[in-house]
Tab-separated table of N, CA and C in Angstrom:
chain	number	residue	atom	x	y	z
J	17	MET	N	26.991	-175.678	163.879
J	17	MET	CA	27.288	-176.482	162.620
J	17	MET	C	25.848	-176.459	162.011
J	18	LEU	N	26.134	-176.474	160.710
J	18	LEU	CA	24.597	-176.251	159.968
J	18	LEU	C	24.069	-177.749	159.861
J	19	SER	N	22.961	-177.965	159.567
J	19	SER	CA	22.328	-179.330	159.252
J	19	SER	C	22.713	-179.647	157.814
J	20	PRO	N	22.524	-180.991	157.353
J	20	PRO	CA	22.803	-181.354	156.086
J	20	PRO	C	21.961	-180.641	155.111
J	21	LEU	N	20.643	-180.603	155.428
J	21	LEU	CA	19.685	-179.785	154.641
J	21	LEU	C	20.052	-178.348	154.383
J	22	ALA	N	20.505	-177.651	155.490
J	22	ALA	CA	20.832	-176.190	155.478
J	22	ALA	C	22.075	-176.026	154.314
J	23	VAL	N	22.943	-177.126	154.520
J	23	VAL	CA	24.236	-176.860	153.540
J	23	VAL	C	23.729	-177.150	152.081
J	24	ILE	N	22.938	-178.170	151.762
J	24	ILE	CA	22.394	-178.546	150.591
J	24	ILE	C	21.546	-177.237	149.859
J	25	VAL	N	20.701	-176.637	150.726
J	25	VAL	CA	19.717	-175.494	150.492
J	25	VAL	C	20.630	-174.386	150.109
J	26	ALA	N	21.447	-174.220	150.766
J	26	ALA	CA	22.603	-173.070	150.604
J	26	ALA	C	23.303	-173.144	149.335
J	27	GLY	N	23.754	-174.312	149.002
J	27	GLY	CA	24.455	-174.653	147.700
J	27	GLY	C	23.499	-174.430	146.582
J	28	ARG	N	22.222	-174.986	146.677
J	28	ARG	CA	21.377	-174.792	145.641
J	28	ARG	C	20.759	-173.544	145.439
J	29	ALA	N	20.854	-172.773	146.486
J	29	ALA	CA	20.282	-171.278	146.383
J	29	ALA	C	21.306	-170.440	145.717
J	30	GLU	N	22.439	-170.725	146.013
J	30	GLU	CA	23.557	-170.077	145.435
J	30	GLU	C	23.558	-170.278	143.710
J	31	ALA	N	23.343	-171.618	143.330
J	31	ALA	CA	23.140	-171.992	142.088
J	31	ALA	C	22.099	-171.333	141.444
J	32	GLU	N	21.011	-171.295	142.068
J	32	GLU	CA	19.722	-170.847	141.454
J	32	GLU	C	19.548	-169.159	141.359
J	33	ALA	N	20.546	-168.447	142.278
J	33	ALA	CA	20.710	-167.270	142.078
J	33	ALA	C	21.267	-166.719	141.017
J	34	ALA	N	21.911	-167.558	140.068
J	34	ALA	CA	22.186	-167.029	138.792
J	34	ALA	C	21.035	-166.891	137.958
J	35	ALA	N	19.998	-167.547	138.093
J	35	ALA	CA	18.792	-167.503	137.513
J	35	ALA	C	18.014	-166.090	137.444
J	36	VAL	N	18.335	-165.335	138.547
J	36	VAL	CA	17.719	-163.937	138.733
J	36	VAL	C	18.781	-163.018	138.692
J	37	ALA	N	18.142	-161.708	138.287
J	37	ALA	CA	19.137	-160.534	138.351
J	37	ALA	C	19.708	-160.304	139.778
J	38	PRO	N	20.830	-159.901	139.827
J	38	PRO	CA	21.756	-159.775	141.119
J	38	PRO	C	20.904	-158.780	141.990
J	39	LYS	N	20.287	-157.801	141.366
J	39	LYS	CA	19.607	-156.840	142.239
J	39	LYS	C	18.330	-157.370	142.984
J	40	GLN	N	17.578	-158.306	142.056
J	40	GLN	CA	16.560	-159.008	142.601
J	40	GLN	C	16.883	-159.798	143.803
J	41	PHE	N	18.020	-160.704	143.541
J	41	PHE	CA	18.479	-161.521	144.678
J	41	PHE	C	18.936	-160.646	145.834
J	42	SER	N	19.597	-159.582	145.572
J	42	SER	CA	19.814	-158.575	146.834
J	42	SER	C	18.593	-158.179	147.660
J	43	LEU	N	17.630	-157.783	146.872
J	43	LEU	CA	16.281	-157.445	147.508
J	43	LEU	C	15.851	-158.354	148.270
J	44	PHE	N	15.824	-159.626	147.842
J	44	PHE	CA	15.154	-160.743	148.478
J	44	PHE	C	16.009	-161.234	149.644
J	45	HIS	N	17.307	-161.138	149.725
J	45	HIS	CA	18.317	-161.280	150.782
J	45	HIS	C	18.021	-160.237	151.654
J	46	ALA	N	18.033	-159.007	151.611
J	46	ALA	CA	17.932	-158.228	152.533
J	46	ALA	C	16.520	-158.196	153.230
J	47	TYR	N	15.378	-158.391	152.275
J	47	TYR	CA	14.141	-158.341	153.178
J	47	TYR	C	13.815	-159.594	153.516
J	48	VAL	N	14.080	-160.807	153.138
J	48	VAL	CA	13.619	-162.145	153.616
J	48	VAL	C	14.476	-162.719	154.531
J	49	ILE	N	15.894	-162.923	154.082
J	49	ILE	CA	16.758	-163.591	154.812
J	49	ILE	C	17.359	-162.426	156.064
J	50	GLU	N	17.664	-161.426	155.916
J	50	GLU	CA	18.168	-160.357	156.760
J	50	GLU	C	16.959	-159.909	157.752
J	51	GLU	N	15.809	-159.946	157.090
J	51	GLU	CA	14.615	-159.422	157.822
J	51	GLU	C	14.669	-158.004	158.194
J	52	TRP	N	15.184	-157.186	157.038
J	52	TRP	CA	15.058	-155.847	156.953
J	52	TRP	C	13.735	-155.364	156.849
J	53	PRO	N	13.229	-154.196	157.407
J	53	PRO	CA	11.932	-153.566	157.123
J	53	PRO	C	11.948	-153.243	155.659
J	54	VAL	N	10.821	-153.278	154.944
J	54	VAL	CA	10.657	-152.576	153.648
J	54	VAL	C	11.132	-151.348	153.423
J	55	ALA	N	10.904	-150.491	154.354
J	55	ALA	CA	11.492	-149.173	154.215
J	55	ALA	C	13.011	-148.914	154.090
J	56	LYS	N	13.505	-149.987	154.808
J	56	LYS	CA	15.052	-149.639	154.986
J	56	LYS	C	15.707	-150.420	153.554
J	57	VAL	N	15.081	-151.408	153.115
J	57	VAL	CA	15.340	-151.904	151.743
J	57	VAL	C	14.906	-151.007	150.595
J	58	MET	N	13.848	-150.307	150.665
J	58	MET	CA	13.565	-149.333	149.772
J	58	MET	C	14.774	-148.070	149.856
J	59	LYS	N	15.167	-147.731	150.958
J	59	LYS	CA	16.046	-146.568	150.984
J	59	LYS	C	17.372	-146.960	150.565
J	60	THR	N	17.803	-148.085	151.001
J	60	THR	CA	19.166	-148.797	150.683
J	60	THR	C	19.363	-148.892	149.173
J	61	TYR	N	18.505	-149.471	148.381
J	61	TYR	CA	18.399	-149.857	147.168
J	61	TYR	C	17.875	-149.008	146.234
J	62	GLY	N	17.157	-147.947	146.856
J	62	GLY	CA	16.500	-147.011	145.968
J	62	GLY	C	15.429	-147.670	144.960
J	63	VAL	N	14.663	-148.336	145.599
J	63	VAL	CA	13.533	-148.943	144.783
J	63	VAL	C	12.244	-148.791	145.503
J	64	THR	N	11.214	-149.221	144.774
J	64	THR	CA	9.660	-149.058	145.365
J	64	THR	C	9.380	-150.217	146.289
J	65	ARG	N	8.394	-150.008	146.903
J	65	ARG	CA	7.812	-151.155	147.783
J	65	ARG	C	7.425	-152.114	146.868
J	66	ASP	N	6.766	-152.056	145.754
J	66	ASP	CA	6.352	-152.975	144.811
J	66	ASP	C	7.295	-153.794	144.413
J	67	GLN	N	8.674	-153.069	144.085
J	67	GLN	CA	9.653	-153.856	143.567
J	67	GLN	C	10.465	-154.860	144.791
J	68	VAL	N	10.256	-154.348	145.867
J	68	VAL	CA	10.682	-155.401	146.958
J	68	VAL	C	9.759	-156.600	147.132
J	69	TYR	N	8.629	-156.393	146.997
J	69	TYR	CA	7.550	-157.669	147.016
J	69	TYR	C	7.728	-158.280	145.847
J	70	GLN	N	7.933	-157.764	144.541
J	70	GLN	CA	8.068	-158.550	143.513
J	70	GLN	C	9.278	-159.434	143.491
J	71	ALA	N	10.479	-158.970	144.018
J	71	ALA	CA	11.598	-159.704	144.356
J	71	ALA	C	11.263	-160.884	145.125
J	72	LYS	N	10.460	-160.659	146.343
J	72	LYS	CA	10.204	-161.482	147.363
J	72	LYS	C	9.662	-162.671	146.693
J	73	ARG	N	8.629	-162.368	145.837
J	73	ARG	CA	7.981	-163.329	145.204
J	73	ARG	C	8.618	-164.076	144.196
J	74	ARG	N	9.262	-163.403	143.240
J	74	ARG	CA	9.987	-164.148	142.236
J	74	ARG	C	11.027	-165.037	142.765
J	75	VAL	N	11.966	-164.356	143.394
J	75	VAL	CA	13.074	-165.221	144.188
J	75	VAL	C	12.569	-166.137	145.053
J	76	GLY	N	11.525	-166.004	145.758
J	76	GLY	CA	11.194	-166.840	146.756
J	76	GLY	C	10.441	-168.030	146.131
J	77	GLU	N	10.163	-167.861	144.999
J	77	GLU	CA	9.636	-169.463	144.207
J	77	GLU	C	10.768	-170.054	143.897
J	78	ILE	N	11.990	-169.479	143.422
J	78	ILE	CA	13.064	-170.322	143.193
J	78	ILE	C	13.800	-170.886	144.362
J	79	TYR	N	13.759	-170.084	145.544
J	79	TYR	CA	14.285	-170.537	146.882
J	79	TYR	C	13.554	-171.781	147.243
J	80	ALA	N	12.148	-171.783	147.175
J	80	ALA	CA	11.170	-172.775	147.769
J	80	ALA	C	11.410	-173.946	146.899
J	81	ALA	N	11.463	-173.961	145.504
J	81	ALA	CA	12.092	-175.028	144.687
J	81	ALA	C	13.332	-175.631	145.140
J	82	ALA	N	14.287	-174.888	145.343
J	82	ALA	CA	15.621	-175.381	145.721
J	82	ALA	C	15.493	-176.188	147.140
J	83	THR	N	14.628	-175.650	148.126
J	83	THR	CA	14.487	-176.125	149.237
J	83	THR	C	13.953	-177.626	149.042
J	84	GLN	N	12.764	-177.478	148.336
J	84	GLN	CA	12.148	-178.943	148.193
J	84	GLN	C	13.043	-179.929	147.434
J	85	ALA	N	13.805	-179.472	146.504
J	85	ALA	CA	14.687	-180.322	145.823
J	85	ALA	C	15.555	-180.876	146.701
J	86	ALA	N	16.169	-180.155	147.818
J	86	ALA	CA	17.227	-180.494	148.633
J	86	ALA	C	16.494	-181.540	149.658
J	87	GLU	N	15.318	-181.183	150.039
J	87	GLU	CA	14.552	-182.112	151.023
J	87	GLU	C	14.363	-183.572	150.126
J	88	ARG	N	14.216	-183.643	148.884
J	88	ARG	CA	13.923	-184.894	148.279
J	88	ARG	C	15.347	-185.630	148.291
J	89	GLU	N	16.232	-184.929	147.749
J	89	GLU	CA	17.562	-185.340	147.656
J	89	GLU	C	18.213	-185.949	148.967
J	90	LEU	N	17.892	-185.404	150.108
J	90	LEU	CA	18.302	-186.014	151.467
J	90	LEU	C	17.493	-187.134	151.703
J	91	ASN	N	16.275	-187.261	151.416
J	91	ASN	CA	15.283	-188.451	151.547
J	91	ASN	C	15.531	-189.637	150.729
J	92	GLN	N	16.432	-189.455	149.566
J	92	GLN	CA	16.620	-190.610	148.837
J	92	GLN	C	17.677	-191.613	149.370
J	93	PRO	N	17.325	-192.808	149.256
J	93	PRO	CA	18.357	-193.742	149.739
J	93	PRO	C	19.667	-193.868	149.129
J	94	LEU	N	20.644	-194.029	149.797
J	94	LEU	CA	22.124	-193.991	149.191
J	94	LEU	C	22.322	-195.311	148.530
């Protein structure tokens, strides 16, 4: 069972995914969430090492903001 924070973060992450290119999100998901090695991401998606790291940084910033917003939402009194 997922924690309330995990549910909110997942929902926000899906909504925020629309703010980035689908390929960028796919690179981020494979490298950060699935924890694939950079070489596997590069080979699978046909991208450079730099593109993987750029996706991690760009999408990671959005993901971190979604996480922080979800935490604030959970900490608000009802």
